[in-house]
Amino acid sequence: MAKIIQSACPLNCWDSCGLNVTVENNKVIKVDGDPSHPITKGKICGRGRQLETRTNSSKRLLHPLKKINGQFEPITWEQALGEIAAKLVEIKEQYGTTAVLHSHDYANNGILKNLDQRFFNAYGGVTELYGSLCWGAGIEAQKWDFGSAYSHGPDDIFNSKNIIVWGRNMARTNMHFYEKLLETKKRGANLYVIDPMFNATAKIADQHITIKPGMDGLLAAGIMKEILRLGLEDQSFIKQHTHGYNDLEGLLDSISLEKISEMTEVAEETITHLARIYADKPTSTYMGLGLQRYRNGGNTIRLIDALVAVSGNIGIAGGGANYANLQVGQSFAFEELTLAGRKQNHRQFSIMKQAEEVLKAADPEIQMIIVTCGNPLTQVPDTHVVKEAFSSVKTLVVIDQYMTDSARMADYVLPTATAFEEEDFYYSSMYHHYVNYGPELIDPPGEVKSDLWIWTQLAERLGFGEEFAFSRDQFLEMTLKPLAPYGITLQKLKEEQTLELPVEYIPWQKMNFQTPSGKFEFTSVLKGEDGLLKLAIPDESKWANPTLAEKYPYSLLTIHPMRSNHSQNYHLFSSKPQLKVEIANNIAADLTLNNGDYVRVWNDRGEVKGYISILANAHPDTINIDEGIWQEFGGSVNQLTSSRESDNGLGSTLYDCLVNLEKIN
């Protein structure tokens, strides 16, 4: 008999939805939204519904695989774990533990997915990745400015008089917040969208401000110049709660509004209009992640933060520089879960440049790569170098549910469970502050095992099994220890399914900034000269590199796909996906292109081929190709992107990318 069971979406997404999952005869039949969830209220996106297909697909890996003479053959878990453990022992003895690289990302947001770190720390400490392909530059930027990256609670938007959505398409990436935008407009708030793309969120705006990709920080500087010229700054906030304001004034004096307008391709009168909007408090700012995927990404977020500060919209209801909400994840006992103190050796590679680092690594060289929660052959920039690096090591192990581009290169592929086949809890550090419980609903198919089982078995073979001698409940209870004073326990979470975490609903309301000065820092105290704000621009732009821009005249964006969480679902679509090349109207006119034309997009790093789709009202000379598409379907777009790091070293430059385009007859 079919049962409907409350569960939670595992996807690393803004919304972190509550689910109702229909189960019958040990099989997931249907995935719907849970109407009782306080934020998501029964509505879920297509990616969430796709979890049913992801669980039941005949393409799932069901047995451990080993590549023998270039072909994958099923082997037993005993053989797979025994051979991998033996290699880990040999590497530790001959080269040291940092000869192992743990390549990971965040495909699944379950708290116990962090047990991979526990394993590697107990092993002795391996080469780890730092930074983020997704949001790292912006996180680091807000740490310099505020001390951390916190956002207002979801309902605080109803206190906003004006709402600025800057480089973020909620309709695609944050559907429940999109619904709140619609409601705020009904209540009389004004909505402004700043974005190179005329997307679904822009369509509901009172005004869409189109901007040259990567020039958002300059626009923020221009708005601040006009705020100061008009005498609209919040002098009380600036004098009492900020550090380095004189440095900011000097920076703004170094460039004219006319030059800012020319470089951003935003009209001067529009910049003046935005200055008046910011001064007409409370005005909230909601930033997207694409803004900071440029070489100048950290400065971009810092300049927007500075704009919010100068206008006095920090620490007030209906305001905020809303980018991420790290206070949610800070609720849990990560150090105890991951055994952070156990590592004896330590080496780090940038997640963006991990391929280059592997190729040049010495003392020791990388002998083994273990991939968890990611698909680097599709997601990491400069694909050709990634392929070279990952094929150069003696042993590549991939833990996944499907034969991804990365898994195809592996020596061993270990099949792991889906979210409905293991118990965990889930949260998002990007939007709302609720934690959701996900019970085990069905048994894994074939010989599929959970990540916890895999790490436990390997730990036992390597002599530190006692560090994994805990039940799943005990691990979950371990992570919830800091929340006990608030009455949040595992038992209560299981009973109530969703619990509100104790976070600041309006961050910085008490002006208790976590910076060294205790103030909002226009100039970062810890960073010295590097802590000064800069009018930085993308590396790949006509202003920074006119020769490159002449050869490659178009700005390439690589936006998140609508129906796949990064690269997770392309192989599950009912019809074979095609690589779509979305272009601005002026490109279509200049090159005489029509919808459906087959084209080549290229630069010095590589090329992809796909089919034209002409965008309405996109900024001139702008192209988009959704990220995540597999090689067999025409991808990855990262054959075009650069592995350079952002200005603060913690983010990617995936959007800092110029290309050319031509029709293929």
GROMACS .gro file of C-alpha atoms in nm, residues 240-549:
model
  310
  240GLN     CA    1   2.946   5.585   1.442
  241HIS     CA    2   2.972   5.244   1.282
  242THR     CA    3   3.224   5.241   0.996
  243HIS     CA    4   3.599   5.235   0.941
  244GLY     CA    5   3.787   5.367   0.637
  245TYR     CA    6   3.528   5.607   0.500
  246ASN     CA    7   3.793   5.860   0.396
  247ASP     CA    8   3.954   5.593   0.179
  248LEU     CA    9   3.620   5.535   0.009
  249GLU     CA   10   3.572   5.907  -0.057
  250GLY     CA   11   3.916   5.922  -0.218
  251LEU     CA   12   3.836   5.624  -0.438
  252LEU     CA   13   3.507   5.776  -0.558
  253ASP     CA   14   3.680   6.105  -0.636
  254SER     CA   15   3.924   5.921  -0.865
  255ILE     CA   16   3.667   5.854  -1.139
  256SER     CA   17   3.395   6.060  -1.306
  257LEU     CA   18   3.031   5.964  -1.334
  258GLU     CA   19   3.064   6.002  -1.710
  259LYS     CA   20   3.342   5.740  -1.718
  260ILE     CA   21   3.142   5.503  -1.498
  261SER     CA   22   2.844   5.537  -1.729
  262GLU     CA   23   3.062   5.466  -2.033
  263MET     CA   24   3.220   5.155  -1.878
  264THR     CA   25   2.905   5.008  -1.724
  265GLU     CA   26   2.690   5.105  -2.024
  266VAL     CA   27   2.429   5.241  -1.781
  267ALA     CA   28   2.294   5.592  -1.840
  268GLU     CA   29   2.397   5.867  -1.597
  269GLU     CA   30   2.034   5.956  -1.521
  270THR     CA   31   1.969   5.591  -1.428
  271ILE     CA   32   2.262   5.599  -1.184
  272THR     CA   33   2.122   5.915  -1.026
  273HIS     CA   34   1.778   5.753  -1.005
  274LEU     CA   35   1.928   5.451  -0.824
  275ALA     CA   36   2.101   5.685  -0.577
  276ARG     CA   37   1.765   5.834  -0.480
  277ILE     CA   38   1.615   5.485  -0.446
  278TYR     CA   39   1.889   5.373  -0.206
  279ALA     CA   40   1.837   5.686   0.002
  280ASP     CA   41   1.461   5.627   0.014
  281LYS     CA   42   1.489   5.376   0.299
  282PRO     CA   43   1.437   5.099   0.377
  283THR     CA   44   1.590   4.959   0.059
  284SER     CA   45   1.699   4.596   0.052
  285THR     CA   46   1.962   4.454  -0.182
  286TYR     CA   47   1.963   4.089  -0.287
  287MET     CA   48   2.280   3.986  -0.471
  288GLY     CA   49   2.328   3.688  -0.697
  289LEU     CA   50   2.632   3.463  -0.711
  290GLY     CA   51   2.722   3.541  -1.073
  291LEU     CA   52   2.829   3.896  -0.978
  292GLN     CA   53   3.144   3.769  -0.811
  293ARG     CA   54   3.252   3.510  -1.068
  294TYR     CA   55   3.502   3.752  -1.216
  295ARG     CA   56   3.861   3.845  -1.145
  296ASN     CA   57   3.722   4.157  -0.974
  297GLY     CA   58   3.453   3.956  -0.792
  298GLY     CA   59   3.553   4.034  -0.435
  299ASN     CA   60   3.569   4.407  -0.500
  300THR     CA   61   3.232   4.391  -0.674
  301ILE     CA   62   3.057   4.257  -0.365
  302ARG     CA   63   3.251   4.492  -0.137
  303LEU     CA   64   3.149   4.797  -0.342
  304ILE     CA   65   2.783   4.691  -0.328
  305ASP     CA   66   2.819   4.635   0.048
  306ALA     CA   67   2.968   4.985   0.072
  307LEU     CA   68   2.672   5.127  -0.116
  308VAL     CA   69   2.431   4.964   0.128
  309ALA     CA   70   2.637   5.104   0.417
  310VAL     CA   71   2.667   5.460   0.282
  311SER     CA   72   2.292   5.474   0.227
  312GLY     CA   73   2.226   5.355   0.583
  313ASN     CA   74   2.049   5.032   0.492
  314ILE     CA   75   2.250   4.803   0.722
  315GLY     CA   76   2.099   4.667   1.043
  316ILE     CA   77   1.750   4.796   0.970
  317ALA     CA   78   1.427   4.611   0.896
  318GLY     CA   79   1.370   4.595   0.523
  319GLY     CA   80   1.735   4.663   0.438
  320GLY     CA   81   2.051   4.456   0.416
  321ALA     CA   82   2.326   4.351   0.177
  322ASN     CA   83   2.180   4.002   0.133
  323TYR     CA   84   2.420   3.756  -0.029
  324ALA     CA   85   2.451   3.446   0.190
  325ASN     CA   86   2.336   3.333   0.534
  326LEU     CA   87   2.632   3.155   0.694
  327GLN     CA   88   2.480   3.177   1.042
  328VAL     CA   89   2.260   2.881   0.946
  329GLY     CA   90   2.552   2.642   0.892
  330GLN     CA   91   2.734   2.788   1.191
  331SER     CA   92   2.465   2.631   1.410
  332PHE     CA   93   2.622   2.285   1.382
  333ALA     CA   94   2.927   2.114   1.537
  334PHE     CA   95   3.136   2.072   1.222
  335GLU     CA   96   3.472   2.050   1.397
  336GLU     CA   97   3.362   1.755   1.610
  337LEU     CA   98   3.197   1.584   1.314
  338THR     CA   99   3.498   1.622   1.087
  339LEU     CA  100   3.773   1.566   1.348
  340ALA     CA  101   3.943   1.882   1.230
  341GLY     CA  102   4.210   1.847   1.502
  342ARG     CA  103   4.319   1.498   1.396
  343LYS     CA  104   4.506   1.588   1.078
  344GLN     CA  105   4.883   1.567   1.115
  345ASN     CA  106   4.972   1.688   0.767
  346HIS     CA  107   4.804   1.946   0.554
  347ARG     CA  108   4.829   2.085   0.202
  348GLN     CA  109   4.578   2.292   0.008
  349PHE     CA  110   4.509   2.348  -0.360
  350SER     CA  111   4.273   2.611  -0.496
  351ILE     CA  112   3.952   2.444  -0.616
  352MET     CA  113   3.978   2.656  -0.931
  353LYS     CA  114   4.338   2.557  -1.007
  354GLN     CA  115   4.334   2.202  -0.872
  355ALA     CA  116   4.423   2.060  -1.214
  356GLU     CA  117   4.729   2.280  -1.257
  357GLU     CA  118   4.831   2.207  -0.899
  358VAL     CA  119   4.809   1.832  -0.958
  359LEU     CA  120   5.028   1.858  -1.267
  360LYS     CA  121   5.301   2.055  -1.091
  361ALA     CA  122   5.275   1.898  -0.743
  362ALA     CA  123   5.603   1.785  -0.588
  363ASP     CA  124   5.714   1.667  -0.247
  364PRO     CA  125   5.491   1.475  -0.273
  365GLU     CA  126   5.338   1.428  -0.617
  366ILE     CA  127   4.969   1.339  -0.620
  367GLN     CA  128   4.936   0.960  -0.631
  368MET     CA  129   4.560   0.929  -0.583
  369ILE     CA  130   4.253   1.150  -0.628
  370ILE     CA  131   3.927   1.064  -0.452
  371VAL     CA  132   3.621   1.252  -0.582
  372THR     CA  133   3.313   1.300  -0.362
  373CYS     CA  134   2.996   1.508  -0.410
  374GLY     CA  135   3.109   1.648  -0.742
  375ASN     CA  136   3.183   1.607  -1.109
  376PRO     CA  137   3.506   1.804  -1.170
  377LEU     CA  138   3.540   1.700  -1.534
  378THR     CA  139   3.224   1.899  -1.602
  379GLN     CA  140   3.226   2.163  -1.329
  380VAL     CA  141   3.588   2.273  -1.287
  381PRO     CA  142   3.704   2.544  -1.533
  382ASP     CA  143   3.943   2.484  -1.823
  383THR     CA  144   3.828   2.129  -1.894
  384HIS     CA  145   4.126   2.032  -2.113
  385VAL     CA  146   4.369   2.087  -1.826
  386VAL     CA  147   4.139   1.903  -1.585
  387LYS     CA  148   4.134   1.601  -1.815
  388GLU     CA  149   4.512   1.606  -1.839
  389ALA     CA  150   4.555   1.627  -1.463
  390PHE     CA  151   4.300   1.364  -1.364
  391SER     CA  152   4.436   1.118  -1.620
  392SER     CA  153   4.792   1.174  -1.496
  393VAL     CA  154   4.753   1.023  -1.148
  394LYS     CA  155   4.804   0.655  -1.076
  395THR     CA  156   4.467   0.603  -0.909
  396LEU     CA  157   4.138   0.793  -0.947
  397VAL     CA  158   3.845   0.693  -0.726
  398VAL     CA  159   3.498   0.841  -0.783
  399ILE     CA  160   3.204   0.796  -0.548
  400ASP     CA  161   2.879   0.866  -0.732
  401GLN     CA  162   2.538   0.738  -0.833
  402TYR     CA  163   2.596   0.761  -1.209
  403MET     CA  164   2.868   0.726  -1.470
  404THR     CA  165   2.948   1.095  -1.496
  405ASP     CA  166   3.222   1.247  -1.709
  406SER     CA  167   3.448   1.223  -1.404
  407ALA     CA  168   3.351   0.863  -1.329
  408ARG     CA  169   3.435   0.760  -1.685
  409MET     CA  170   3.798   0.857  -1.618
  410ALA     CA  171   3.820   0.667  -1.289
  411ASP     CA  172   4.003   0.351  -1.198
  412TYR     CA  173   3.742   0.267  -0.933
  413VAL     CA  174   3.379   0.383  -0.918
  414LEU     CA  175   3.190   0.324  -0.594
  415PRO     CA  176   2.808   0.345  -0.614
  416THR     CA  177   2.648   0.552  -0.340
  417ALA     CA  178   2.294   0.596  -0.212
  418THR     CA  179   2.046   0.869  -0.300
  419ALA     CA  180   1.891   1.093  -0.034
  420PHE     CA  181   1.582   0.871  -0.005
  421GLU     CA  182   1.801   0.568   0.070
  422GLU     CA  183   1.974   0.712   0.376
  423GLU     CA  184   1.884   0.922   0.680
  424ASP     CA  185   2.022   1.276   0.710
  425PHE     CA  186   1.919   1.636   0.768
  426TYR     CA  187   1.946   1.929   0.532
  427TYR     CA  188   1.971   2.306   0.540
  428SER     CA  189   2.072   2.600   0.320
  429SER     CA  190   2.324   2.873   0.402
  430MET     CA  191   2.186   3.093   0.126
  431TYR     CA  192   1.826   3.173   0.216
  432HIS     CA  193   1.604   3.050   0.498
  433HIS     CA  194   1.706   2.936   0.845
  434TYR     CA  195   1.521   2.606   0.888
  435VAL     CA  196   1.669   2.259   0.915
  436ASN     CA  197   1.480   1.972   0.749
  437TYR     CA  198   1.485   1.605   0.842
  438GLY     CA  199   1.516   1.338   0.573
  439PRO     CA  200   1.441   0.979   0.685
  440GLU     CA  201   1.556   0.666   0.504
  441LEU     CA  202   1.254   0.576   0.289
  442ILE     CA  203   1.367   0.278   0.080
  443ASP     CA  204   1.653   0.031   0.053
  444PRO     CA  205   1.933   0.110  -0.193
  445PRO     CA  206   1.921  -0.101  -0.512
  446GLY     CA  207   2.175  -0.368  -0.604
  447GLU     CA  208   2.494  -0.338  -0.402
  448VAL     CA  209   2.467   0.039  -0.354
  449LYS     CA  210   2.594   0.161  -0.016
  450SER     CA  211   2.576   0.489   0.174
  451ASP     CA  212   2.875   0.720   0.205
  452LEU     CA  213   2.881   0.648   0.579
  453TRP     CA  214   2.913   0.275   0.515
  454ILE     CA  215   3.192   0.327   0.261
  455TRP     CA  216   3.398   0.550   0.493
  456THR     CA  217   3.340   0.318   0.788
  457GLN     CA  218   3.462   0.016   0.593
  458LEU     CA  219   3.770   0.196   0.467
  459ALA     CA  220   3.847   0.331   0.815
  460GLU     CA  221   3.836  -0.019   0.960
  461ARG     CA  222   4.080  -0.144   0.698
  462LEU     CA  223   4.314   0.147   0.768
  463GLY     CA  224   4.320   0.102   1.143
  464PHE     CA  225   4.104   0.389   1.269
  465GLY     CA  226   3.765   0.222   1.266
  466GLU     CA  227   3.696   0.351   1.618
  467GLU     CA  228   3.646   0.699   1.472
  468PHE     CA  229   3.348   0.562   1.279
  469ALA     CA  230   3.214   0.336   1.553
  470PHE     CA  231   2.900   0.546   1.584
  471SER     CA  232   2.548   0.487   1.464
  472ARG     CA  233   2.395   0.728   1.216
  473ASP     CA  234   2.181   0.872   1.497
  474GLN     CA  235   2.491   0.929   1.708
  475PHE     CA  236   2.659   1.121   1.427
  476LEU     CA  237   2.346   1.331   1.377
  477GLU     CA  238   2.321   1.398   1.751
  478MET     CA  239   2.688   1.497   1.753
  479THR     CA  240   2.626   1.772   1.496
  480LEU     CA  241   2.327   1.908   1.689
  481LYS     CA  242   2.506   1.950   2.025
  482PRO     CA  243   2.539   2.332   2.003
  483LEU     CA  244   2.162   2.356   1.961
  484ALA     CA  245   2.071   2.168   2.279
  485PRO     CA  246   2.036   2.492   2.484
  486TYR     CA  247   1.767   2.599   2.236
  487GLY     CA  248   1.572   2.276   2.280
  488ILE     CA  249   1.668   2.143   1.936
  489THR     CA  250   1.739   1.772   1.952
  490LEU     CA  251   1.744   1.490   1.698
  491GLN     CA  252   1.430   1.344   1.851
  492LYS     CA  253   1.246   1.673   1.818
  493LEU     CA  254   1.369   1.715   1.460
  494LYS     CA  255   1.242   1.368   1.371
  495GLU     CA  256   0.906   1.441   1.531
  496GLU     CA  257   0.851   1.787   1.384
  497GLN     CA  258   1.038   1.737   1.052
  498THR     CA  259   1.139   2.104   1.025
  499LEU     CA  260   1.283   2.327   1.298
  500GLU     CA  261   1.374   2.694   1.305
  501LEU     CA  262   1.737   2.761   1.392
  502PRO     CA  263   1.837   3.039   1.634
  503VAL     CA  264   1.973   3.306   1.401
  504GLU     CA  265   1.958   3.685   1.380
  505TYR     CA  266   1.652   3.772   1.174
  506ILE     CA  267   1.789   4.120   1.101
  507PRO     CA  268   2.170   4.086   1.101
  508TRP     CA  269   2.384   4.365   1.247
  509GLN     CA  270   2.082   4.533   1.408
  510LYS     CA  271   2.288   4.587   1.723
  511MET     CA  272   2.583   4.704   1.509
  512ASN     CA  273   2.790   4.419   1.653
  513PHE     CA  274   3.010   4.362   1.349
  514GLN     CA  275   3.257   4.073   1.363
  515THR     CA  276   3.545   4.269   1.209
  516PRO     CA  277   3.867   4.356   1.399
  517SER     CA  278   3.746   4.715   1.446
  518GLY     CA  279   3.399   4.607   1.550
  519LYS     CA  280   3.266   4.830   1.273
  520PHE     CA  281   3.165   4.796   0.911
  521GLU     CA  282   3.499   4.822   0.728
  522PHE     CA  283   3.520   5.012   0.400
  523THR     CA  284   3.893   4.937   0.437
  524SER     CA  285   3.971   4.594   0.584
  525VAL     CA  286   4.193   4.633   0.891
  526LEU     CA  287   4.350   4.289   0.859
  527LYS     CA  288   4.443   4.318   0.493
  528GLY     CA  289   4.655   4.634   0.491
  529GLU     CA  290   4.694   4.778   0.142
  530ASP     CA  291   4.501   4.482   0.002
  531GLY     CA  292   4.208   4.584   0.222
  532LEU     CA  293   4.145   4.904   0.027
  533LEU     CA  294   3.846   4.904  -0.206
  534LYS     CA  295   3.940   4.918  -0.574
  535LEU     CA  296   3.758   5.011  -0.893
  536ALA     CA  297   3.852   4.675  -1.041
  537ILE     CA  298   3.714   4.539  -1.369
  538PRO     CA  299   3.714   4.195  -1.536
  539ASP     CA  300   4.043   4.070  -1.677
  540GLU     CA  301   3.872   3.973  -2.002
  541SER     CA  302   3.718   4.305  -2.106
  542LYS     CA  303   3.793   4.575  -2.362
  543TRP     CA  304   3.903   4.803  -2.079
  544ALA     CA  305   4.159   4.561  -1.934
  545ASN     CA  306   4.263   4.374  -2.249
  546PRO     CA  307   4.155   4.548  -2.570
  547THR     CA  308   4.355   4.311  -2.792
  548LEU     CA  309   4.179   4.007  -2.649
  549ALA     CA  310   3.841   4.182  -2.676
   0.00000   0.00000   0.00000
